[in-house]
Coordinates of C-alpha atoms (C1' of nucleotides) in Angstrom, one line a residue:
Chain A
M1 CA -10.8 17.3 30.7
A2 CA -9.4 16.5 27.0
K3 CA -10.0 19.8 25.7
N4 CA -9.1 18.7 21.6
I5 CA -11.5 16.2 21.9
T6 CA -15.3 16.5 21.9
P7 CA -16.6 14.1 24.5
R8 CA -18.4 10.8 22.9
G9 CA -21.8 11.8 24.5
V10 CA -21.8 15.5 22.8
N11 CA -21.2 13.7 19.4
F12 CA -19.7 10.0 18.7
S13 CA -18.3 10.4 14.7
E14 CA -16.8 13.6 15.7
W15 CA -15.6 12.4 19.0
Y16 CA -13.7 9.2 16.6
Q17 CA -12.3 11.6 14.2
D18 CA -11.1 14.0 17.6
V19 CA -9.3 10.8 18.9
I20 CA -7.7 10.1 16.3
K21 CA -6.2 13.0 15.7
A22 CA -5.0 13.6 19.2
G23 CA -3.5 10.6 19.0
E24 CA -1.7 10.8 16.2
L25 CA -3.1 7.5 14.4
A26 CA -4.1 9.1 11.2
D27 CA -4.4 12.0 8.8
H28 CA -6.6 12.6 5.8
S29 CA -4.7 12.4 2.7
P30 CA -5.1 15.3 -0.6
V31 CA -7.3 12.2 -2.1
K32 CA -10.9 11.7 -1.3
G33 CA -11.2 8.7 0.5
C34 CA -7.8 8.5 1.7
M35 CA -6.1 8.2 4.7
V36 CA -3.0 8.5 5.7
I37 CA -1.9 5.9 8.6
R38 CA 0.4 7.9 10.9
P39 CA 3.5 5.9 12.4
D40 CA 0.9 6.0 15.9
G41 CA -1.2 4.2 14.2
Y42 CA 0.8 2.0 11.7
A43 CA 2.7 0.3 14.9
I44 CA -1.2 -1.0 16.1
W45 CA -1.3 -2.4 12.6
E46 CA 2.0 -4.1 12.7
Q47 CA 1.4 -5.3 16.1
M48 CA -2.0 -6.9 14.7
Q49 CA 0.0 -8.1 11.7
A50 CA 2.3 -9.6 14.1
K51 CA 0.1 -11.7 16.0
L52 CA -1.7 -12.8 13.1
D53 CA 0.8 -13.8 11.2
R54 CA 2.2 -15.6 13.6
R55 CA -1.3 -17.4 14.4
F56 CA -1.4 -18.0 10.6
K57 CA 1.9 -19.4 10.2
E58 CA 1.2 -22.0 13.4
L59 CA -1.3 -23.5 11.4
G60 CA 0.2 -24.5 8.2
H61 CA 0.1 -21.6 6.3
V62 CA 2.5 -19.7 4.2
N63 CA 2.7 -15.8 3.0
A64 CA 2.7 -14.7 -0.7
Y65 CA 2.3 -11.6 -2.8
F66 CA 0.0 -11.6 -5.4
P67 CA -0.3 -8.6 -7.5
L68 CA -2.0 -5.5 -7.8
L69 CA -3.5 -5.5 -11.0
I70 CA -5.9 -8.0 -11.7
P71 CA -7.4 -8.6 -15.5
E72 CA -11.2 -6.7 -15.7
S73 CA -12.0 -10.1 -17.8
F74 CA -11.1 -12.0 -14.2
I75 CA -13.3 -10.0 -12.4
T76 CA -16.8 -10.9 -14.1
K77 CA -16.1 -15.0 -14.7
E78 CA -17.7 -15.1 -11.1
A79 CA -21.1 -14.2 -11.7
E80 CA -22.1 -13.0 -8.1
H81 CA -18.5 -11.7 -7.8
V82 CA -19.0 -9.4 -10.5
E83 CA -22.2 -8.0 -9.2
G84 CA -21.1 -7.6 -5.8
F85 CA -17.5 -5.4 -6.5
A86 CA -18.3 -3.5 -9.9
P87 CA -19.7 -0.4 -8.0
E88 CA -16.5 -0.3 -6.3
L89 CA -14.4 -1.0 -8.6
A90 CA -11.2 1.2 -9.9
L91 CA -9.5 0.9 -13.5
V92 CA -6.9 1.9 -15.4
T93 CA -7.8 2.9 -18.5
H94 CA -4.6 4.5 -19.9
A95 CA -0.8 3.5 -19.3
G96 CA 2.4 4.2 -20.7
G97 CA 0.1 7.1 -22.3
K98 CA -1.9 5.0 -24.4
E99 CA -5.1 3.4 -23.4
L100 CA -5.0 -0.3 -22.7
E101 CA -6.4 -2.7 -24.8
E102 CA -7.9 -4.3 -21.7
R103 CA -8.7 -2.3 -18.9
L104 CA -6.7 -3.6 -15.1
A105 CA -9.0 -3.6 -12.2
I106 CA -7.3 -2.2 -9.5
R107 CA -7.9 -5.8 -6.5
P108 CA -11.0 -5.3 -4.5
T109 CA -10.0 -8.4 -3.3
S110 CA -7.8 -11.5 -5.1
E111 CA -9.7 -14.5 -5.2
T112 CA -10.1 -13.8 -8.9
I113 CA -6.2 -13.7 -9.9
I114 CA -5.7 -16.6 -7.2
G115 CA -8.2 -18.6 -8.7
H116 CA -5.9 -18.1 -12.1
M117 CA -3.0 -19.4 -10.3
Y118 CA -3.9 -21.8 -8.3
A119 CA -5.7 -23.7 -11.4
K120 CA -1.6 -23.9 -13.1
W121 CA -0.4 -24.8 -9.5
V122 CA -2.6 -27.6 -8.7
Q123 CA -2.6 -31.1 -11.0
S124 CA -3.3 -33.8 -8.0
Y125 CA -4.9 -34.4 -4.3
R126 CA -1.5 -34.3 -3.4
D127 CA -0.7 -31.0 -4.5
L128 CA -3.7 -30.4 -1.6
P129 CA -4.9 -28.2 0.2
V130 CA -3.0 -25.0 -0.6
L131 CA -2.9 -22.5 2.2
I132 CA -1.3 -19.3 1.4
N133 CA -2.1 -15.7 2.6
Q134 CA -1.1 -12.6 1.5
W135 CA -0.8 -9.1 2.9
A136 CA -1.7 -6.3 0.9
N137 CA -3.8 -2.7 -0.1
V138 CA -6.9 -3.2 -1.6
M139 CA -8.9 -0.5 -3.2
R140 CA -12.8 -0.5 -3.2
W141 CA -14.7 2.9 -3.9
E142 CA -16.6 3.4 -1.8
L143 CA -19.3 7.0 -1.9
R144 CA -18.8 7.3 2.4
T145 CA -15.2 6.9 3.9
R146 CA -14.4 7.2 7.6
M147 CA -11.2 7.2 9.1
F148 CA -10.1 3.0 9.7
L149 CA -13.5 2.3 8.5
R150 CA -14.1 2.9 5.1
T151 CA -11.2 4.2 3.3
T152 CA -11.1 3.7 -0.7
E153 CA -7.9 1.9 0.1
F154 CA -7.1 -0.2 2.7
L155 CA -4.7 -2.7 4.0
W156 CA -5.3 -5.9 4.9
Q157 CA -4.6 -9.6 4.6
E158 CA -6.2 -12.7 2.8
G159 CA -6.2 -15.9 3.4
H160 CA -6.7 -18.7 0.2
T161 CA -6.5 -22.1 0.4
A162 CA -7.3 -24.9 -1.4
H163 CA -8.9 -28.3 -0.2
E164 CA -10.3 -32.0 -1.7
T165 CA -13.3 -32.0 0.4
Y166 CA -16.4 -29.5 1.7
D167 CA -15.5 -30.8 4.6
E168 CA -12.3 -30.0 4.8
A169 CA -12.7 -26.5 3.3
Q170 CA -15.9 -25.7 5.3
E171 CA -12.8 -27.0 8.5
E172 CA -11.0 -24.5 7.5
T173 CA -13.0 -21.8 6.9
L174 CA -14.1 -22.0 10.9
K175 CA -10.8 -22.4 11.9
M176 CA -10.0 -19.3 10.6
L177 CA -13.2 -17.9 11.9
E178 CA -12.0 -18.9 15.5
V179 CA -8.6 -17.6 15.0
Y180 CA -10.0 -14.0 14.2
R181 CA -12.2 -14.6 17.5
W182 CA -9.3 -15.7 19.4
F183 CA -7.3 -12.5 18.1
L184 CA -10.2 -9.8 18.9
E185 CA -11.1 -11.0 22.2
D186 CA -7.6 -12.2 23.9
I187 CA -5.4 -9.4 22.2
C188 CA -7.5 -7.0 21.3
A189 CA -9.9 -7.2 24.8
I190 CA -12.9 -6.8 21.9
P191 CA -15.6 -9.3 22.6
V192 CA -17.1 -10.5 19.1
I193 CA -20.3 -12.9 18.7
A194 CA -19.1 -15.4 15.9
G195 CA -21.7 -16.7 13.1
A196 CA -22.7 -17.3 9.8
K197 CA -23.8 -14.5 7.1
P198 CA -27.5 -15.0 6.3
E199 CA -27.6 -15.3 2.5
H200 CA -28.2 -12.2 1.4
E201 CA -25.4 -10.6 3.6
K202 CA -23.1 -12.8 2.5
F203 CA -19.4 -12.4 0.2
P204 CA -20.3 -12.3 -3.6
G205 CA -19.2 -16.0 -4.8
A206 CA -19.3 -17.5 -1.4
L207 CA -21.2 -20.3 -0.5
T208 CA -20.9 -19.6 3.7
T209 CA -20.0 -16.1 5.2
Y210 CA -19.0 -16.4 8.4
A211 CA -18.1 -13.3 10.8
V212 CA -17.0 -11.8 13.7
E213 CA -19.5 -8.9 15.1
A214 CA -18.9 -6.6 17.5
M215 CA -20.5 -3.8 20.0
M216 CA -19.1 -0.3 19.7
Q217 CA -20.0 2.0 22.0
D218 CA -22.7 3.8 20.5
G219 CA -24.5 0.5 20.3
K220 CA -23.7 0.0 16.5
A221 CA -22.4 -3.1 15.6
L222 CA -18.7 -3.3 13.3
Q223 CA -18.8 -6.6 11.3
S224 CA -14.5 -7.2 12.1
A225 CA -13.2 -10.0 10.1
T226 CA -15.0 -12.6 7.5
S227 CA -13.9 -15.8 6.5
H228 CA -15.6 -17.7 3.7
N229 CA -16.2 -21.2 2.5
L230 CA -16.3 -20.4 -1.2
G231 CA -17.6 -23.7 -1.9
Q232 CA -16.6 -24.9 -5.9
N233 CA -17.5 -21.6 -7.4
F234 CA -14.0 -19.7 -7.4
A235 CA -12.9 -23.2 -8.7
K236 CA -15.5 -23.5 -11.1
A237 CA -14.9 -20.4 -12.9
F238 CA -10.9 -20.5 -12.7
E239 CA -10.9 -24.4 -13.7
I240 CA -8.9 -24.8 -10.5
L241 CA -9.1 -28.9 -11.4
F242 CA -7.5 -32.0 -9.8
L243 CA -7.0 -35.0 -10.2
D244 CA -8.6 -37.0 -6.9
R245 CA -7.9 -40.0 -4.8
D246 CA -10.0 -42.0 -7.7
N247 CA -8.5 -40.7 -10.4
Q248 CA -11.7 -38.7 -11.4
Q249 CA -11.5 -34.7 -12.2
Q250 CA -12.9 -32.7 -10.1
H251 CA -13.2 -29.3 -8.5
C252 CA -11.4 -27.8 -5.1
W253 CA -13.3 -26.6 -2.8
T254 CA -12.0 -23.1 -1.9
T255 CA -12.0 -20.7 1.6
S256 CA -11.2 -16.9 2.0
W257 CA -10.8 -15.2 4.9
G258 CA -10.1 -11.9 6.1
S259 CA -8.8 -9.0 8.6
T260 CA -8.2 -5.5 7.8
T261 CA -7.3 -1.8 9.3
R262 CA -10.5 -1.3 9.7
M263 CA -10.1 -3.5 13.5
I264 CA -7.9 -0.4 14.8
G265 CA -11.6 1.6 14.3
A266 CA -12.9 -1.5 16.3
L267 CA -10.0 -1.0 18.4
I268 CA -10.7 3.3 19.2
M269 CA -14.6 2.8 19.5
T270 CA -14.3 0.2 21.6
H271 CA -12.4 1.1 24.2
G272 CA -11.6 4.7 23.7
D273 CA -12.9 7.0 26.4
D274 CA -13.3 10.9 26.7
D275 CA -9.4 11.5 26.6
G276 CA -8.5 9.4 23.8
V277 CA -7.7 5.6 22.3
I278 CA -7.0 2.9 25.0
I279 CA -4.9 0.6 23.9
P280 CA -5.0 -3.1 25.3
P281 CA -1.4 -4.3 26.7
R282 CA -1.3 -7.2 24.6
L283 CA -1.3 -5.3 21.4
A284 CA 0.0 -2.1 22.3
P285 CA 3.7 -0.9 20.4
T286 CA 3.9 0.9 23.8
Q287 CA 2.9 -0.7 26.9
V288 CA 4.5 1.5 29.6
V289 CA 5.9 5.2 29.4
I290 CA 8.4 6.1 32.3
V291 CA 8.1 9.4 32.7
G292 CA 10.5 11.6 34.2
L293 CA 10.1 14.6 36.1
W294 CA 12.3 17.2 37.4
K295 CA 12.1 20.8 38.1
N296 CA 16.3 22.2 37.6
E297 CA 19.6 20.8 36.5
A298 CA 20.3 19.3 39.4
E299 CA 17.5 16.9 40.4
K300 CA 17.4 15.9 36.5
V301 CA 20.7 13.3 37.1
G302 CA 19.3 11.7 39.6
V303 CA 15.7 11.2 38.0
V304 CA 17.5 10.3 34.6
A305 CA 19.7 7.6 36.0
H306 CA 16.1 6.3 38.4
V307 CA 14.3 5.7 35.0
E308 CA 17.3 4.0 33.2
A309 CA 16.9 2.0 35.9
I310 CA 13.4 1.2 36.2
R311 CA 13.5 0.7 32.3
A312 CA 15.8 -2.0 33.1
E313 CA 13.7 -4.1 35.9
I314 CA 11.3 -3.6 33.3
A315 CA 12.9 -4.6 30.6
K316 CA 13.8 -7.9 32.1
V317 CA 10.2 -9.0 31.5
L318 CA 9.0 -7.3 28.7
D319 CA 10.1 -6.4 25.1
P320 CA 12.0 -3.5 25.8
L321 CA 10.6 -2.3 22.3
K322 CA 7.6 -1.6 23.9
I323 CA 9.0 0.9 26.9
K324 CA 9.4 4.2 26.2
L325 CA 11.4 7.0 28.1
D326 CA 9.3 10.3 28.1
L327 CA 12.7 12.8 29.2
R328 CA 11.4 15.7 27.2
D329 CA 12.3 19.0 29.0
N330 CA 10.6 21.4 26.6
L331 CA 7.2 20.6 27.9
R332 CA 5.8 20.3 31.6
P333 CA 4.0 17.3 32.8
G334 CA 1.0 18.0 32.7
D335 CA 1.6 18.1 28.6
R336 CA 3.4 15.3 28.6
F337 CA 1.0 12.9 30.5
F338 CA -1.1 14.0 28.3
T339 CA 0.5 12.7 24.8
W340 CA 0.5 8.8 26.5
I341 CA -2.8 9.6 27.4
Q342 CA -4.1 10.5 23.7
K343 CA -2.0 7.5 22.4
G344 CA -3.4 5.1 24.4
V345 CA -0.4 3.8 26.4
P346 CA -1.7 1.3 28.6
L347 CA 0.8 2.2 32.4
R348 CA 2.4 5.2 32.7
I349 CA 5.2 5.8 35.2
E350 CA 6.2 8.7 36.4
V351 CA 9.7 9.1 38.4
G352 CA 10.5 11.8 40.2
P353 CA 12.5 13.2 42.8
K354 CA 10.4 11.9 45.5
D355 CA 10.6 8.3 44.0
V356 CA 14.6 8.8 43.1
E357 CA 14.7 8.9 47.1
N358 CA 12.5 6.2 47.7
E359 CA 13.5 4.0 44.8
A360 CA 10.2 3.3 43.6
G361 CA 8.5 4.7 40.6
L362 CA 4.7 6.3 40.5
S363 CA 2.3 3.9 37.6
V364 CA -0.7 5.8 36.2
R365 CA -3.5 2.8 35.1
R366 CA -4.7 4.5 31.4
D367 CA -8.0 2.6 31.8
E368 CA -9.2 3.3 35.3
R369 CA -6.6 6.1 36.1
T370 CA -6.0 4.7 39.6
K371 CA -2.3 4.6 41.0
E372 CA -0.2 2.7 43.2
A373 CA 3.3 3.4 43.6
I374 CA 6.1 0.5 42.8
S375 CA 9.3 -0.2 44.3
L376 CA 12.3 -0.5 41.8
G377 CA 12.5 -3.9 43.2
Q378 CA 9.0 -4.8 42.3
M379 CA 9.2 -3.0 39.0
A380 CA 9.7 -6.5 36.9
Q381 CA 6.7 -8.4 38.9
R382 CA 4.6 -5.5 38.7
V383 CA 4.5 -4.0 35.8
P384 CA 3.3 -7.5 34.0
Q385 CA 0.9 -7.7 36.5
L386 CA -0.9 -4.5 35.8
L387 CA -1.1 -5.0 32.1
E388 CA -2.6 -8.5 32.6
E389 CA -5.6 -6.6 34.5
I390 CA -5.9 -3.7 32.7
Q391 CA -6.6 -6.1 29.6
A392 CA -8.5 -7.8 31.9
N393 CA -10.4 -5.0 32.8
L394 CA -11.1 -3.6 29.2
Y395 CA -12.3 -6.6 27.6
A396 CA -14.7 -7.0 31.2
K397 CA -16.0 -3.7 30.1
A398 CA -16.5 -3.7 26.6
L399 CA -18.3 -7.6 27.5
A400 CA -20.3 -5.8 30.3
Y401 CA -21.8 -3.1 27.9
R402 CA -22.2 -5.6 25.4
A403 CA -24.3 -7.2 27.6
Q404 CA -26.3 -4.4 28.9
K405 CA -27.0 -3.5 25.2
T406 CA -28.5 -6.9 24.3
Q407 CA -31.7 -7.7 24.7
K408 CA -34.0 -10.6 23.0
I409 CA -37.0 -9.0 21.0
D410 CA -40.3 -11.1 20.3
D411 CA -42.0 -7.9 18.9
Y412 CA -41.9 -6.0 16.8
Q413 CA -43.1 -2.6 18.4
T414 CA -41.0 -2.8 21.1
F415 CA -38.0 -4.3 18.2
K416 CA -38.5 -0.4 17.2
T417 CA -39.0 1.3 19.6
F418 CA -35.2 -0.3 20.8
M419 CA -34.0 0.2 17.5
D420 CA -35.1 4.5 17.6
G421 CA -33.5 4.4 21.1
E422 CA -30.1 3.6 22.1
G423 CA -30.1 0.3 20.1
G424 CA -28.0 -2.2 20.6
F425 CA -28.0 -5.8 19.8
A426 CA -31.4 -7.2 19.5
L427 CA -31.6 -10.9 19.8
A428 CA -34.8 -12.0 17.4
H429 CA -36.3 -14.5 15.7
W430 CA -36.8 -14.3 11.6
D431 CA -38.3 -16.1 8.8
G432 CA -35.2 -16.3 6.9
T433 CA -36.6 -14.2 3.7
K434 CA -34.7 -11.4 2.2
E435 CA -38.1 -9.4 2.2
T436 CA -38.5 -9.7 6.3
A437 CA -35.0 -8.6 6.5
D438 CA -35.1 -5.7 3.9
K439 CA -38.5 -4.4 5.5
I440 CA -37.3 -4.5 8.7
Q441 CA -33.8 -2.7 8.0
E442 CA -36.2 0.3 5.7
E443 CA -38.4 0.8 8.8
T444 CA -35.5 0.7 11.5
K445 CA -32.5 0.9 9.5
A446 CA -31.2 -2.1 11.5
T447 CA -29.9 -5.3 9.6
I448 CA -29.2 -9.2 10.5
R449 CA -25.2 -8.7 11.4
V450 CA -25.1 -13.0 12.2
L451 CA -27.3 -15.8 12.9
L452 CA -26.1 -17.9 16.7
P453 CA -24.3 -20.6 16.4
I454 CA -25.9 -23.5 16.7
E455 CA -26.1 -23.7 20.0
G456 CA -27.9 -20.2 20.5
E457 CA -30.8 -21.9 19.1
E458 CA -34.2 -22.1 20.1
S459 CA -37.4 -22.2 17.9
G460 CA -40.0 -19.3 17.9
V461 CA -41.9 -17.5 15.3
C462 CA -40.8 -14.3 13.2
M463 CA -41.5 -11.7 15.0
I464 CA -42.6 -9.4 11.7
S465 CA -44.3 -12.6 9.3
G466 CA -45.3 -15.5 12.2
K467 CA -43.4 -17.6 10.5
P468 CA -41.3 -20.5 12.2
S469 CA -38.0 -19.2 12.7
K470 CA -35.2 -22.6 14.3
R471 CA -32.9 -20.3 15.7
R472 CA -32.2 -15.9 16.8
V473 CA -30.4 -14.0 14.6
I474 CA -28.5 -10.3 16.1
F475 CA -30.0 -7.9 14.4
S476 CA -28.1 -4.1 15.0
K477 CA -27.5 -1.0 13.0
A478 CA -23.7 -1.4 11.7
Y479 CA -21.5 0.8 10.4
Chain B
rC1 C1' -25.2 9.6 -5.7
rG2 C1' -29.1 13.5 -2.6
rG3 C1' -28.6 17.1 1.6
rG4 C1' -25.9 20.0 4.6
rG5 C1' -21.4 22.6 6.0
rU6 C1' -16.5 24.3 5.6
rG7 C1' -12.1 26.4 2.8
rU8 C1' -8.1 33.0 5.6
rG9 C1' -0.3 31.8 9.2
rG10 C1' 1.5 24.6 11.0
rC11 C1' -3.6 23.6 13.7
rG12 C1' -8.4 26.0 15.4
rC13 C1' -10.9 30.2 14.1
rA14 C1' -13.1 35.8 13.3
rG15 C1' -13.8 39.1 10.3
rC16 C1' -18.0 38.3 4.8
rC17 C1' -24.4 39.9 5.3
rU18 C1' -24.3 46.9 5.8
rG19 C1' -16.3 46.1 -0.1
rG20 C1' -12.2 50.9 2.3
rC21 C1' -6.6 51.9 7.9
rU22 C1' -0.5 48.2 7.9
rA23 C1' -6.0 41.3 7.3
rG24 C1' -6.9 40.0 13.5
rC25 C1' -7.2 36.2 17.3
rG26 C1' -6.3 31.6 20.3
rC27 C1' -2.8 27.5 20.5
rA28 C1' 1.2 26.0 18.8
rC29 C1' 6.7 28.3 17.3
rC30 C1' 11.5 31.1 18.2
rU31 C1' 13.6 34.3 22.3
rG32 C1' 14.4 35.9 27.7
rC33 C1' 12.8 35.5 33.3
rU34 C1' 9.8 32.7 36.7
rU35 C1' 7.1 28.1 37.0
rU36 C1' 7.0 22.3 36.8
rG37 C1' 3.5 15.1 40.1
rG38 C1' -2.9 16.1 35.3
rG39 C1' -3.0 20.4 29.5
rA40 C1' 1.6 27.8 32.7
rG41 C1' 2.4 33.0 33.4
rC42 C1' 4.9 37.8 32.3
rA43 C1' 7.6 40.1 28.3
rG44 C1' 9.6 40.5 23.2
rG45 C1' 9.7 38.1 18.0
rG46 C1' 9.0 35.3 13.2
rG47 C1' 5.6 33.6 9.6
rG48 C1' -0.6 34.6 6.0
rU49 C1' -2.8 37.9 0.2
rC50 C1' -7.2 35.0 2.1
rG51 C1' -9.1 26.7 -2.0
rG52 C1' -8.7 28.4 -7.6
rA53 C1' -10.1 31.5 -12.1
rG54 C1' -12.8 35.1 -14.0
rG55 C1' -16.2 39.1 -13.3
rU56 C1' -18.0 44.2 -11.2
rU57 C1' -15.5 48.7 -8.8
rC58 C1' -11.0 54.0 -7.9
rG59 C1' -10.8 49.8 -4.2
rA60 C1' -12.8 42.6 -3.2
rA61 C1' -11.1 38.0 2.3
rU62 C1' -15.7 40.7 1.9
rC63 C1' -20.5 41.0 -3.9
rC64 C1' -21.4 38.4 -9.1
rU65 C1' -20.0 33.4 -11.9
rC66 C1' -17.7 29.2 -12.8
rU67 C1' -14.4 25.4 -10.7
rC68 C1' -12.1 22.6 -7.1
rA69 C1' -11.6 19.6 -2.1
rC70 C1' -12.9 18.3 2.2
rC71 C1' -15.9 16.8 6.3
rC72 C1' -20.9 16.0 8.5
rC73 C1' -25.6 13.3 7.6
rG74 C1' -28.7 9.7 4.4
rA75 C1' -28.9 5.3 0.5
rC76 C1' -24.8 1.1 -0.4
rC77 C1' -20.5 -1.4 1.5
rA78 C1' -14.5 -4.8 4.7

RNA sequence: CGGGGUGUGGCGCAGCCUGGCUAGCGCACCUGCUUUGGGAGCAGGGGGUCGGAGGUUCGAAUCCUCUCACCCCGACCA
């Protein structure tokens, strides 16, 4: 159908590139690995920000801003942290025409500088907890980049909290993981599996890392957000000390949690079809577009007035900013429909002379292409219903796809065949060692995405070593 | 960082191997007419010096050398 998009079945990664171009979501920058987020892509990010920011604040967090430049020595204070980030660190060595005394890292994440500041701000248990979030850009010098999924610079949100006890920090870590699950599933209509990362895949410097993993339409996993319990590791490196209720000095327990513009990539690869991206209604910057159709000036007058009337009806129940009108007369109808299809607007309402006559509009769903005439009087009632139906349908389809591509596997031969084929999520037993995980990755390219939650506990034996295993883990090829 | 590919009007490409008329084509753009409920048709028109530098030659988009950039595939990572 779409003449400018490679079908998913032909080449998934070309399809992905094409969809982004067709939807005018982003463009390549002159600097390798960087991308320009165009207005229609950025609008999606703004919606993500709005929803998450609201939720963070409901849970007591406040926003602040920490600087882009971090003394290089900060990064090296926490042993695992340096090791983890050194390879992808960008350093400023010169400024003001001179070589710098101490090189400055462009933040790859902000645990270090924030730890440094928290050490100054926290004195007593009365100062705790500290619940700060920041919206920022970060830079990680990646070798291989992909639009939204992995770019040298990206936008994200990073929350950093400090607490009195391990339990409080752990509670915070899981609470924020749940926020991400809620956001991805209820707002983005992306089903995710939340769980802990294995030891060897955790965030550099964390005690435990949790993540939400989604399955893309090519069967690969995408880590969509993470939440870390940092224990006292950063508190010790940066001397974040407080006087506790027993007048004893101790190190704080900290957490950090983040989500990025990568979620836009997840959105595209979860819901997109061969005609382009599909934005779930609850997230869509534009939920409804009303397209006026006419053949001559005489018809135009009536159509435009009717379009306005429909807009007014819908504006009673939706945010007026999320309703767009398309009254362009330099393009023919087909072209105009396609621009909105490719931008993923969930619902289109076509309004022509016939509709003026019938006092109605013809709605067309982006997800299923089904058409339905809606009378002017019904608009305010029916449009929100349709949007919710689309939201539910997108989630249900994604969930069904994941279910269809998820299997319990107990035998390594079957596992290999599974990963060689169409792939997907394999729920398998693993002996808990990095050696086994490495062997599996080497032979099949699959990695452990997350350990299944407690309720998924089920004992068995590792499919490689035969050693006992308490629970299944998810293996998948991943982005 | 290894392998592959590509740089020619705004976008997508042909031409290059076998150097030679004013460098073509499609889309987009501008003008006019006919059209218009899933990507219109005809006619006319504007726009490029061929990624960059050097070289070979009477003559280079085309051959040689160097260089820059981007994309794709792989190992590492949100």
